[in-house]
């Protein structure tokens, strides 16, 4: 599996480095332009670049797996002495590595560029001292949930592609996987919403005490910021400086991700006819 991860990295690093180089160039041009203006939407424009980078990388990773499933290039991959779960795991690990690398480099570069635009340019130590206090348990948990959500979505896409590949006796109907993905996403989302609503018990990430949603709402008057929310069913809710995580919803999310991973690996190993 380790060798296959190296193979995946070797096969995609040129594209990733190309995207990264382009983003850094665009970011430099953006800040150079902004420095000449009295007021410009820095955060909005930088966010658009980051979003575009993430979307481009995501589509590339998804497209690479689709080509292996629906084109002849997949013959080499699926005839390797690896299980379906090892192949899938290697692809997910590679995707995670690339997203983390892009995220760290882009966020770090934007932080440095913003610091350079300040009237009094702070040192790297001062930047870290200012940023570090804002990294709370809720911030870390939010990041982990976004990461897990991205991995879960990627697994669901892979599962949809695998199901589309084996449907109708392995006829290669390329667009079918997207329909399957929409249906599965709707089912998973509705299931999560129902579980969160029916079991409104949360763990406070600051005190690690289990509380009900009603007790939190009564004791706080902050505007909430919810992550993964469907019909007021929030998996993670941030209120002021406190964050609460729905226990049942989180377990459901992890369970669905594991089931989809196992099912996708099984289909890759046993059901795909090359």
PDB file of C-alpha atoms in Angstrom:
ATOM      1  CA  UNK A   1       0.000   0.000   0.000  1.00  0.00           C
ATOM      2  CA  UNK A   2       2.880   2.336   0.786  1.00  0.00           C
ATOM      3  CA  UNK A   3       4.300   1.852  -2.694  1.00  0.00           C
ATOM      4  CA  UNK A   4       0.925   2.574  -4.244  1.00  0.00           C
ATOM      5  CA  UNK A   5       0.665   5.816  -2.254  1.00  0.00           C
ATOM      6  CA  UNK A   6       4.075   6.811  -3.647  1.00  0.00           C
ATOM      7  CA  UNK A   7       2.808   5.902  -7.126  1.00  0.00           C
ATOM      8  CA  UNK A   8      -0.288   8.077  -6.638  1.00  0.00           C
ATOM      9  CA  UNK A   9       1.815  10.990  -5.401  1.00  0.00           C
ATOM     10  CA  UNK A  10       4.254  10.601  -8.293  1.00  0.00           C
ATOM     11  CA  UNK A  11       1.399  10.575 -10.779  1.00  0.00           C
ATOM     12  CA  UNK A  12      -0.277  13.722  -9.466  1.00  0.00           C
ATOM     13  CA  UNK A  13       2.432  15.932  -7.966  1.00  0.00           C
ATOM     14  CA  UNK A  14       3.077  17.864 -11.191  1.00  0.00           C
ATOM     15  CA  UNK A  15      -0.555  18.959 -11.390  1.00  0.00           C
ATOM     16  CA  UNK A  16      -0.689  19.876  -7.700  1.00  0.00           C
ATOM     17  CA  UNK A  17       2.555  21.851  -7.828  1.00  0.00           C
ATOM     18  CA  UNK A  18       1.330  23.587 -10.981  1.00  0.00           C
ATOM     19  CA  UNK A  19      -1.896  24.609  -9.243  1.00  0.00           C
ATOM     20  CA  UNK A  20       0.032  25.739  -6.184  1.00  0.00           C
ATOM     21  CA  UNK A  21       2.443  27.825  -8.265  1.00  0.00           C
ATOM     22  CA  UNK A  22      -0.447  29.447 -10.135  1.00  0.00           C
ATOM     23  CA  UNK A  23      -2.257  30.250  -6.888  1.00  0.00           C
ATOM     24  CA  UNK A  24       0.833  31.815  -5.324  1.00  0.00           C
ATOM     25  CA  UNK A  25       1.373  33.936  -8.434  1.00  0.00           C
ATOM     26  CA  UNK A  26      -2.275  35.063  -8.443  1.00  0.00           C
ATOM     27  CA  UNK A  27      -2.113  35.798  -4.719  1.00  0.00           C
ATOM     28  CA  UNK A  28       1.039  37.879  -5.152  1.00  0.00           C
ATOM     29  CA  UNK A  29      -0.535  39.834  -8.010  1.00  0.00           C
ATOM     30  CA  UNK A  30      -3.683  40.315  -5.914  1.00  0.00           C
ATOM     31  CA  UNK A  31      -1.846  41.764  -2.921  1.00  0.00           C
ATOM     32  CA  UNK A  32       0.366  43.908  -5.157  1.00  0.00           C
ATOM     33  CA  UNK A  33      -2.764  45.380  -6.735  1.00  0.00           C
ATOM     34  CA  UNK A  34      -4.480  45.835  -3.380  1.00  0.00           C
ATOM     35  CA  UNK A  35      -1.434  47.621  -1.939  1.00  0.00           C
ATOM     36  CA  UNK A  36      -1.978  50.396  -4.498  1.00  0.00           C
ATOM     37  CA  UNK A  37      -5.628  50.850  -3.525  1.00  0.00           C
ATOM     38  CA  UNK A  38      -6.968  52.506  -0.403  1.00  0.00           C
ATOM     39  CA  UNK A  39      -9.647  49.877   0.088  1.00  0.00           C
ATOM     40  CA  UNK A  40     -10.183  46.526  -1.560  1.00  0.00           C
ATOM     41  CA  UNK A  41     -12.068  43.341  -0.622  1.00  0.00           C
ATOM     42  CA  UNK A  42      -8.924  41.446   0.389  1.00  0.00           C
ATOM     43  CA  UNK A  43     -10.561  38.604   2.280  1.00  0.00           C
ATOM     44  CA  UNK A  44     -13.272  38.070  -0.343  1.00  0.00           C
ATOM     45  CA  UNK A  45     -10.821  37.902  -3.246  1.00  0.00           C
ATOM     46  CA  UNK A  46      -8.381  35.693  -1.335  1.00  0.00           C
ATOM     47  CA  UNK A  47     -11.253  33.387  -0.350  1.00  0.00           C
ATOM     48  CA  UNK A  48     -12.288  33.075  -3.995  1.00  0.00           C
ATOM     49  CA  UNK A  49      -8.763  32.015  -4.940  1.00  0.00           C
ATOM     50  CA  UNK A  50      -8.647  29.466  -2.112  1.00  0.00           C
ATOM     51  CA  UNK A  51     -12.084  28.104  -3.046  1.00  0.00           C
ATOM     52  CA  UNK A  52     -11.079  27.846  -6.704  1.00  0.00           C
ATOM     53  CA  UNK A  53      -7.924  25.974  -5.741  1.00  0.00           C
ATOM     54  CA  UNK A  54      -9.818  23.504  -3.554  1.00  0.00           C
ATOM     55  CA  UNK A  55     -12.466  22.933  -6.231  1.00  0.00           C
ATOM     56  CA  UNK A  56      -9.900  22.424  -9.006  1.00  0.00           C
ATOM     57  CA  UNK A  57      -7.930  19.939  -6.910  1.00  0.00           C
ATOM     58  CA  UNK A  58     -11.088  18.109  -5.852  1.00  0.00           C
ATOM     59  CA  UNK A  59     -12.292  17.766  -9.451  1.00  0.00           C
ATOM     60  CA  UNK A  60      -8.865  16.533 -10.537  1.00  0.00           C
ATOM     61  CA  UNK A  61      -8.806  13.839  -7.842  1.00  0.00           C
ATOM     62  CA  UNK A  62     -12.357  12.740  -8.628  1.00  0.00           C
ATOM     63  CA  UNK A  63     -11.680  12.775 -12.372  1.00  0.00           C
ATOM     64  CA  UNK A  64      -8.584  10.634 -11.928  1.00  0.00           C
ATOM     65  CA  UNK A  65     -10.562   7.890 -10.176  1.00  0.00           C
ATOM     66  CA  UNK A  66     -13.360   8.117 -12.753  1.00  0.00           C
ATOM     67  CA  UNK A  67     -10.868   7.552 -15.591  1.00  0.00           C
ATOM     68  CA  UNK A  68      -9.495   4.487 -13.823  1.00  0.00           C
ATOM     69  CA  UNK A  69     -12.991   3.058 -13.479  1.00  0.00           C
ATOM     70  CA  UNK A  70     -14.354   3.897 -16.916  1.00  0.00           C
ATOM     71  CA  UNK A  71     -11.240   3.826 -19.113  1.00  0.00           C
ATOM     72  CA  UNK A  72      -8.511   1.299 -19.919  1.00  0.00           C
ATOM     73  CA  UNK A  73      -5.965   3.027 -17.664  1.00  0.00           C
ATOM     74  CA  UNK A  74      -7.612   1.364 -14.679  1.00  0.00           C
ATOM     75  CA  UNK A  75      -6.480  -2.099 -15.780  1.00  0.00           C
ATOM     76  CA  UNK A  76      -3.052  -1.644 -14.177  1.00  0.00           C
ATOM     77  CA  UNK A  77      -4.475  -0.247 -10.942  1.00  0.00           C
ATOM     78  CA  UNK A  78      -7.086  -2.931 -10.339  1.00  0.00           C
ATOM     79  CA  UNK A  79      -4.768  -5.829 -11.196  1.00  0.00           C
ATOM     80  CA  UNK A  80      -2.207  -4.864  -8.557  1.00  0.00           C
ATOM     81  CA  UNK A  81      -1.761  -7.304  -5.621  1.00  0.00           C
ATOM     82  CA  UNK A  82      -3.780  -5.012  -3.359  1.00  0.00           C
ATOM     83  CA  UNK A  83      -7.225  -5.310  -1.830  1.00  0.00           C
ATOM     84  CA  UNK A  84      -9.959  -2.893  -2.828  1.00  0.00           C
ATOM     85  CA  UNK A  85      -9.740  -1.274   0.595  1.00  0.00           C
ATOM     86  CA  UNK A  86      -5.989  -0.740   0.224  1.00  0.00           C
ATOM     87  CA  UNK A  87      -6.455   0.909  -3.177  1.00  0.00           C
ATOM     88  CA  UNK A  88      -9.212   3.141  -1.832  1.00  0.00           C
ATOM     89  CA  UNK A  89      -7.262   3.926   1.338  1.00  0.00           C
ATOM     90  CA  UNK A  90      -4.191   4.918  -0.669  1.00  0.00           C
ATOM     91  CA  UNK A  91      -6.247   7.287  -2.807  1.00  0.00           C
ATOM     92  CA  UNK A  92      -7.834   8.897   0.254  1.00  0.00           C
ATOM     93  CA  UNK A  93      -4.479   9.304   2.007  1.00  0.00           C
ATOM     94  CA  UNK A  94      -2.981  10.893  -1.107  1.00  0.00           C
ATOM     95  CA  UNK A  95      -5.937  13.255  -1.479  1.00  0.00           C
ATOM     96  CA  UNK A  96      -5.686  14.245   2.200  1.00  0.00           C
ATOM     97  CA  UNK A  97      -1.951  14.924   1.864  1.00  0.00           C
ATOM     98  CA  UNK A  98      -2.506  17.201  -1.126  1.00  0.00           C
ATOM     99  CA  UNK A  99      -5.364  19.133   0.495  1.00  0.00           C
ATOM    100  CA  UNK A 100      -3.407  19.645   3.723  1.00  0.00           C
ATOM    101  CA  UNK A 101      -0.330  20.765   1.786  1.00  0.00           C
ATOM    102  CA  UNK A 102      -2.326  23.226  -0.298  1.00  0.00           C
ATOM    103  CA  UNK A 103      -4.175  24.523   2.759  1.00  0.00           C
ATOM    104  CA  UNK A 104      -1.057  25.049   4.869  1.00  0.00           C
ATOM    105  CA  UNK A 105       0.931  26.739   2.091  1.00  0.00           C
ATOM    106  CA  UNK A 106      -1.904  28.992   0.904  1.00  0.00           C
ATOM    107  CA  UNK A 107      -3.035  30.076   4.379  1.00  0.00           C
ATOM    108  CA  UNK A 108       0.553  30.626   5.475  1.00  0.00           C
ATOM    109  CA  UNK A 109       1.354  32.650   2.355  1.00  0.00           C
ATOM    110  CA  UNK A 110      -1.755  34.800   2.756  1.00  0.00           C
ATOM    111  CA  UNK A 111      -0.862  35.439   6.402  1.00  0.00           C
ATOM    112  CA  UNK A 112       2.633  36.577   5.424  1.00  0.00           C
ATOM    113  CA  UNK A 113       1.298  38.821   2.652  1.00  0.00           C
ATOM    114  CA  UNK A 114      -1.241  40.430   5.002  1.00  0.00           C
ATOM    115  CA  UNK A 115       1.486  41.029   7.574  1.00  0.00           C
ATOM    116  CA  UNK A 116       3.663  42.699   4.950  1.00  0.00           C
ATOM    117  CA  UNK A 117       0.820  45.092   4.106  1.00  0.00           C
ATOM    118  CA  UNK A 118       0.565  46.297   7.710  1.00  0.00           C
ATOM    119  CA  UNK A 119       1.980  49.786   8.494  1.00  0.00           C
ATOM    120  CA  UNK A 120       4.242  48.216  11.119  1.00  0.00           C
ATOM    121  CA  UNK A 121       5.467  44.880   9.806  1.00  0.00           C
ATOM    122  CA  UNK A 122       5.399  42.271  12.587  1.00  0.00           C
ATOM    123  CA  UNK A 123       7.972  39.503  12.906  1.00  0.00           C
ATOM    124  CA  UNK A 124       7.088  35.841  12.393  1.00  0.00           C
ATOM    125  CA  UNK A 125       7.154  35.336  16.164  1.00  0.00           C
ATOM    126  CA  UNK A 126       4.681  38.180  16.647  1.00  0.00           C
ATOM    127  CA  UNK A 127       2.380  36.771  13.947  1.00  0.00           C
ATOM    128  CA  UNK A 128       2.356  33.376  15.647  1.00  0.00           C
ATOM    129  CA  UNK A 129       1.723  35.029  19.028  1.00  0.00           C
ATOM    130  CA  UNK A 130      -1.324  36.819  17.600  1.00  0.00           C
ATOM    131  CA  UNK A 131      -2.755  33.816  15.761  1.00  0.00           C
ATOM    132  CA  UNK A 132      -2.174  31.092  18.359  1.00  0.00           C
ATOM    133  CA  UNK A 133      -4.648  32.381  21.017  1.00  0.00           C
ATOM    134  CA  UNK A 134      -7.455  32.168  18.435  1.00  0.00           C
ATOM    135  CA  UNK A 135      -6.843  28.451  17.858  1.00  0.00           C
ATOM    136  CA  UNK A 136      -9.348  26.995  20.314  1.00  0.00           C
ATOM    137  CA  UNK A 137     -10.763  23.525  20.816  1.00  0.00           C
ATOM    138  CA  UNK A 138     -13.746  24.551  18.738  1.00  0.00           C
ATOM    139  CA  UNK A 139     -11.501  25.760  15.929  1.00  0.00           C
ATOM    140  CA  UNK A 140      -9.583  22.487  15.896  1.00  0.00           C
ATOM    141  CA  UNK A 141     -12.799  20.463  16.010  1.00  0.00           C
ATOM    142  CA  UNK A 142     -14.305  22.530  13.220  1.00  0.00           C
ATOM    143  CA  UNK A 143     -11.232  21.871  11.087  1.00  0.00           C
ATOM    144  CA  UNK A 144     -11.375  18.137  11.815  1.00  0.00           C
ATOM    145  CA  UNK A 145     -15.079  18.034  10.964  1.00  0.00           C
ATOM    146  CA  UNK A 146     -14.505  19.843   7.680  1.00  0.00           C
ATOM    147  CA  UNK A 147     -11.671  17.412   6.897  1.00  0.00           C
ATOM    148  CA  UNK A 148     -13.798  14.388   7.810  1.00  0.00           C
ATOM    149  CA  UNK A 149     -16.696  15.838   5.834  1.00  0.00           C
ATOM    150  CA  UNK A 150     -14.467  16.208   2.780  1.00  0.00           C
ATOM    151  CA  UNK A 151     -13.163  12.645   3.112  1.00  0.00           C
ATOM    152  CA  UNK A 152     -16.709  11.350   3.629  1.00  0.00           C
ATOM    153  CA  UNK A 153     -17.903  13.176   0.508  1.00  0.00           C
ATOM    154  CA  UNK A 154     -14.982  11.804  -1.495  1.00  0.00           C
ATOM    155  CA  UNK A 155     -15.755   8.259  -0.333  1.00  0.00           C
ATOM    156  CA  UNK A 156     -19.414   8.752  -1.267  1.00  0.00           C
ATOM    157  CA  UNK A 157     -18.373   9.931  -4.743  1.00  0.00           C
ATOM    158  CA  UNK A 158     -16.096   6.903  -5.139  1.00  0.00           C
ATOM    159  CA  UNK A 159     -18.937   4.636  -4.005  1.00  0.00           C
ATOM    160  CA  UNK A 160     -21.301   6.266  -6.510  1.00  0.00           C
ATOM    161  CA  UNK A 161     -18.774   5.775  -9.308  1.00  0.00           C
ATOM    162  CA  UNK A 162     -18.221   2.150  -8.337  1.00  0.00           C
ATOM    163  CA  UNK A 163     -21.979   1.495  -8.229  1.00  0.00           C
ATOM    164  CA  UNK A 164     -22.398   3.234 -11.581  1.00  0.00           C
ATOM    165  CA  UNK A 165     -19.628   1.065 -13.021  1.00  0.00           C
ATOM    166  CA  UNK A 166     -21.142  -2.242 -11.932  1.00  0.00           C
ATOM    167  CA  UNK A 167     -24.758  -1.326 -12.735  1.00  0.00           C
ATOM    168  CA  UNK A 168     -26.265  -2.898 -15.876  1.00  0.00           C
ATOM    169  CA  UNK A 169     -23.582  -5.593 -15.942  1.00  0.00           C
ATOM    170  CA  UNK A 170     -20.596  -3.304 -16.085  1.00  0.00           C
ATOM    171  CA  UNK A 171     -21.778  -1.193 -19.004  1.00  0.00           C
ATOM    172  CA  UNK A 172     -19.814   2.046 -18.919  1.00  0.00           C
ATOM    173  CA  UNK A 173     -22.550   4.646 -18.466  1.00  0.00           C
ATOM    174  CA  UNK A 174     -20.391   7.527 -17.262  1.00  0.00           C
ATOM    175  CA  UNK A 175     -23.062   9.991 -16.122  1.00  0.00           C
ATOM    176  CA  UNK A 176     -24.980   7.479 -14.015  1.00  0.00           C
ATOM    177  CA  UNK A 177     -22.636   7.854 -11.047  1.00  0.00           C
ATOM    178  CA  UNK A 178     -23.604  11.501 -10.558  1.00  0.00           C
ATOM    179  CA  UNK A 179     -27.301  10.627 -10.279  1.00  0.00           C
ATOM    180  CA  UNK A 180     -26.426   7.926  -7.755  1.00  0.00           C
ATOM    181  CA  UNK A 181     -24.310  10.431  -5.818  1.00  0.00           C
ATOM    182  CA  UNK A 182     -27.170  12.947  -5.600  1.00  0.00           C
ATOM    183  CA  UNK A 183     -29.576  10.279  -4.351  1.00  0.00           C
ATOM    184  CA  UNK A 184     -27.139   8.902  -1.768  1.00  0.00           C
ATOM    185  CA  UNK A 185     -26.226  12.403  -0.578  1.00  0.00           C
ATOM    186  CA  UNK A 186     -29.888  13.222  -0.040  1.00  0.00           C
ATOM    187  CA  UNK A 187     -30.469   9.996   1.897  1.00  0.00           C
ATOM    188  CA  UNK A 188     -27.398  10.518   4.099  1.00  0.00           C
ATOM    189  CA  UNK A 189     -28.262  14.181   4.733  1.00  0.00           C
ATOM    190  CA  UNK A 190     -31.870  13.468   5.689  1.00  0.00           C
ATOM    191  CA  UNK A 191     -30.738  10.628   7.949  1.00  0.00           C
ATOM    192  CA  UNK A 192     -28.292  12.895   9.758  1.00  0.00           C
ATOM    193  CA  UNK A 193     -30.892  15.644  10.197  1.00  0.00           C
ATOM    194  CA  UNK A 194     -33.402  13.224  11.710  1.00  0.00           C
ATOM    195  CA  UNK A 195     -30.835  11.766  14.110  1.00  0.00           C
ATOM    196  CA  UNK A 196     -29.607  15.178  15.283  1.00  0.00           C
ATOM    197  CA  UNK A 197     -33.170  16.416  15.837  1.00  0.00           C
ATOM    198  CA  UNK A 198     -34.328  13.250  17.618  1.00  0.00           C
ATOM    199  CA  UNK A 199     -31.218  13.084  19.835  1.00  0.00           C
ATOM    200  CA  UNK A 200     -30.393  16.722  20.741  1.00  0.00           C
ATOM    201  CA  UNK A 201     -27.592  15.916  23.162  1.00  0.00           C
ATOM    202  CA  UNK A 202     -24.265  17.621  22.737  1.00  0.00           C
ATOM    203  CA  UNK A 203     -20.804  17.580  24.249  1.00  0.00           C
ATOM    204  CA  UNK A 204     -19.377  20.945  25.206  1.00  0.00           C
ATOM    205  CA  UNK A 205     -15.896  21.048  23.679  1.00  0.00           C
ATOM    206  CA  UNK A 206     -14.632  23.392  26.394  1.00  0.00           C
ATOM    207  CA  UNK A 207     -15.795  21.437  29.444  1.00  0.00           C
ATOM    208  CA  UNK A 208     -16.472  18.036  27.799  1.00  0.00           C
ATOM    209  CA  UNK A 209     -19.793  17.869  29.638  1.00  0.00           C
ATOM    210  CA  UNK A 210     -22.879  16.425  27.970  1.00  0.00           C
ATOM    211  CA  UNK A 211     -25.670  18.978  27.672  1.00  0.00           C
ATOM    212  CA  UNK A 212     -28.989  19.287  25.872  1.00  0.00           C
ATOM    213  CA  UNK A 213     -29.477  21.814  23.106  1.00  0.00           C
ATOM    214  CA  UNK A 214     -32.277  23.533  25.050  1.00  0.00           C
ATOM    215  CA  UNK A 215     -30.090  24.114  28.113  1.00  0.00           C
ATOM    216  CA  UNK A 216     -27.363  25.636  25.956  1.00  0.00           C
ATOM    217  CA  UNK A 217     -29.828  27.956  24.206  1.00  0.00           C
ATOM    218  CA  UNK A 218     -31.332  29.129  27.505  1.00  0.00           C
ATOM    219  CA  UNK A 219     -27.975  29.988  28.991  1.00  0.00           C
ATOM    220  CA  UNK A 220     -26.517  31.807  25.988  1.00  0.00           C
ATOM    221  CA  UNK A 221     -27.579  34.793  23.930  1.00  0.00           C
ATOM    222  CA  UNK A 222     -24.953  34.599  21.195  1.00  0.00           C
ATOM    223  CA  UNK A 223     -25.640  34.245  17.520  1.00  0.00           C
ATOM    224  CA  UNK A 224     -24.821  30.673  16.604  1.00  0.00           C
ATOM    225  CA  UNK A 225     -22.619  29.570  13.732  1.00  0.00           C
ATOM    226  CA  UNK A 226     -23.469  26.039  12.623  1.00  0.00           C
ATOM    227  CA  UNK A 227     -21.475  23.570  10.566  1.00  0.00           C
ATOM    228  CA  UNK A 228     -23.175  20.786   8.588  1.00  0.00           C
ATOM    229  CA  UNK A 229     -26.658  22.114   9.308  1.00  0.00           C
ATOM    230  CA  UNK A 230     -29.835  20.759   7.680  1.00  0.00           C
ATOM    231  CA  UNK A 231     -33.237  22.080   8.758  1.00  0.00           C
ATOM    232  CA  UNK A 232     -31.831  23.561  12.002  1.00  0.00           C
ATOM    233  CA  UNK A 233     -30.133  20.234  12.765  1.00  0.00           C
ATOM    234  CA  UNK A 234     -26.575  21.345  13.491  1.00  0.00           C
ATOM    235  CA  UNK A 235     -23.784  18.820  13.948  1.00  0.00           C
ATOM    236  CA  UNK A 236     -21.436  21.455  15.374  1.00  0.00           C
ATOM    237  CA  UNK A 237     -22.638  24.784  16.738  1.00  0.00           C
ATOM    238  CA  UNK A 238     -20.436  27.668  17.803  1.00  0.00           C
ATOM    239  CA  UNK A 239     -21.891  30.194  20.225  1.00  0.00           C
ATOM    240  CA  UNK A 240     -19.584  32.970  21.291  1.00  0.00           C
ATOM    241  CA  UNK A 241     -16.428  31.272  22.540  1.00  0.00           C
ATOM    242  CA  UNK A 242     -18.096  27.896  23.134  1.00  0.00           C
ATOM    243  CA  UNK A 243     -18.671  24.993  20.761  1.00  0.00           C
ATOM    244  CA  UNK A 244     -21.048  22.084  21.162  1.00  0.00           C
ATOM    245  CA  UNK A 245     -20.947  18.876  19.112  1.00  0.00           C
ATOM    246  CA  UNK A 246     -23.980  16.656  18.599  1.00  0.00           C
ATOM    247  CA  UNK A 247     -22.974  13.214  19.849  1.00  0.00           C
ATOM    248  CA  UNK A 248     -25.387  11.069  17.837  1.00  0.00           C
ATOM    249  CA  UNK A 249     -24.811  13.071  14.661  1.00  0.00           C
ATOM    250  CA  UNK A 250     -21.044  12.695  14.942  1.00  0.00           C
ATOM    251  CA  UNK A 251     -21.304   8.933  15.523  1.00  0.00           C
ATOM    252  CA  UNK A 252     -23.667   8.704  12.535  1.00  0.00           C
ATOM    253  CA  UNK A 253     -21.220  10.631  10.345  1.00  0.00           C
ATOM    254  CA  UNK A 254     -18.304   8.350  11.276  1.00  0.00           C
ATOM    255  CA  UNK A 255     -20.455   5.220  10.888  1.00  0.00           C
ATOM    256  CA  UNK A 256     -21.669   6.198   7.417  1.00  0.00           C
ATOM    257  CA  UNK A 257     -18.113   6.993   6.350  1.00  0.00           C
ATOM    258  CA  UNK A 258     -16.849   3.581   7.513  1.00  0.00           C
ATOM    259  CA  UNK A 259     -19.733   1.702   5.871  1.00  0.00           C
ATOM    260  CA  UNK A 260     -19.248   3.538   2.573  1.00  0.00           C
ATOM    261  CA  UNK A 261     -15.508   2.859   2.698  1.00  0.00           C
ATOM    262  CA  UNK A 262     -15.999  -0.869   3.284  1.00  0.00           C
ATOM    263  CA  UNK A 263     -18.674  -1.128   0.597  1.00  0.00           C
ATOM    264  CA  UNK A 264     -16.613   0.773  -1.981  1.00  0.00           C
ATOM    265  CA  UNK A 265     -13.535  -1.351  -1.307  1.00  0.00           C
ATOM    266  CA  UNK A 266     -15.609  -4.518  -1.653  1.00  0.00           C
ATOM    267  CA  UNK A 267     -17.055  -3.418  -5.004  1.00  0.00           C
ATOM    268  CA  UNK A 268     -13.621  -2.456  -6.343  1.00  0.00           C
ATOM    269  CA  UNK A 269     -12.155  -5.800  -5.339  1.00  0.00           C
ATOM    270  CA  UNK A 270     -14.977  -8.172  -6.221  1.00  0.00           C
ATOM    271  CA  UNK A 271     -17.488  -6.605  -8.601  1.00  0.00           C
ATOM    272  CA  UNK A 272     -15.597  -4.596 -11.204  1.00  0.00           C
ATOM    273  CA  UNK A 273     -15.131  -6.551 -14.427  1.00  0.00           C
ATOM    274  CA  UNK A 274     -12.137  -5.232 -16.353  1.00  0.00           C
TER     275      UNK A 274
END
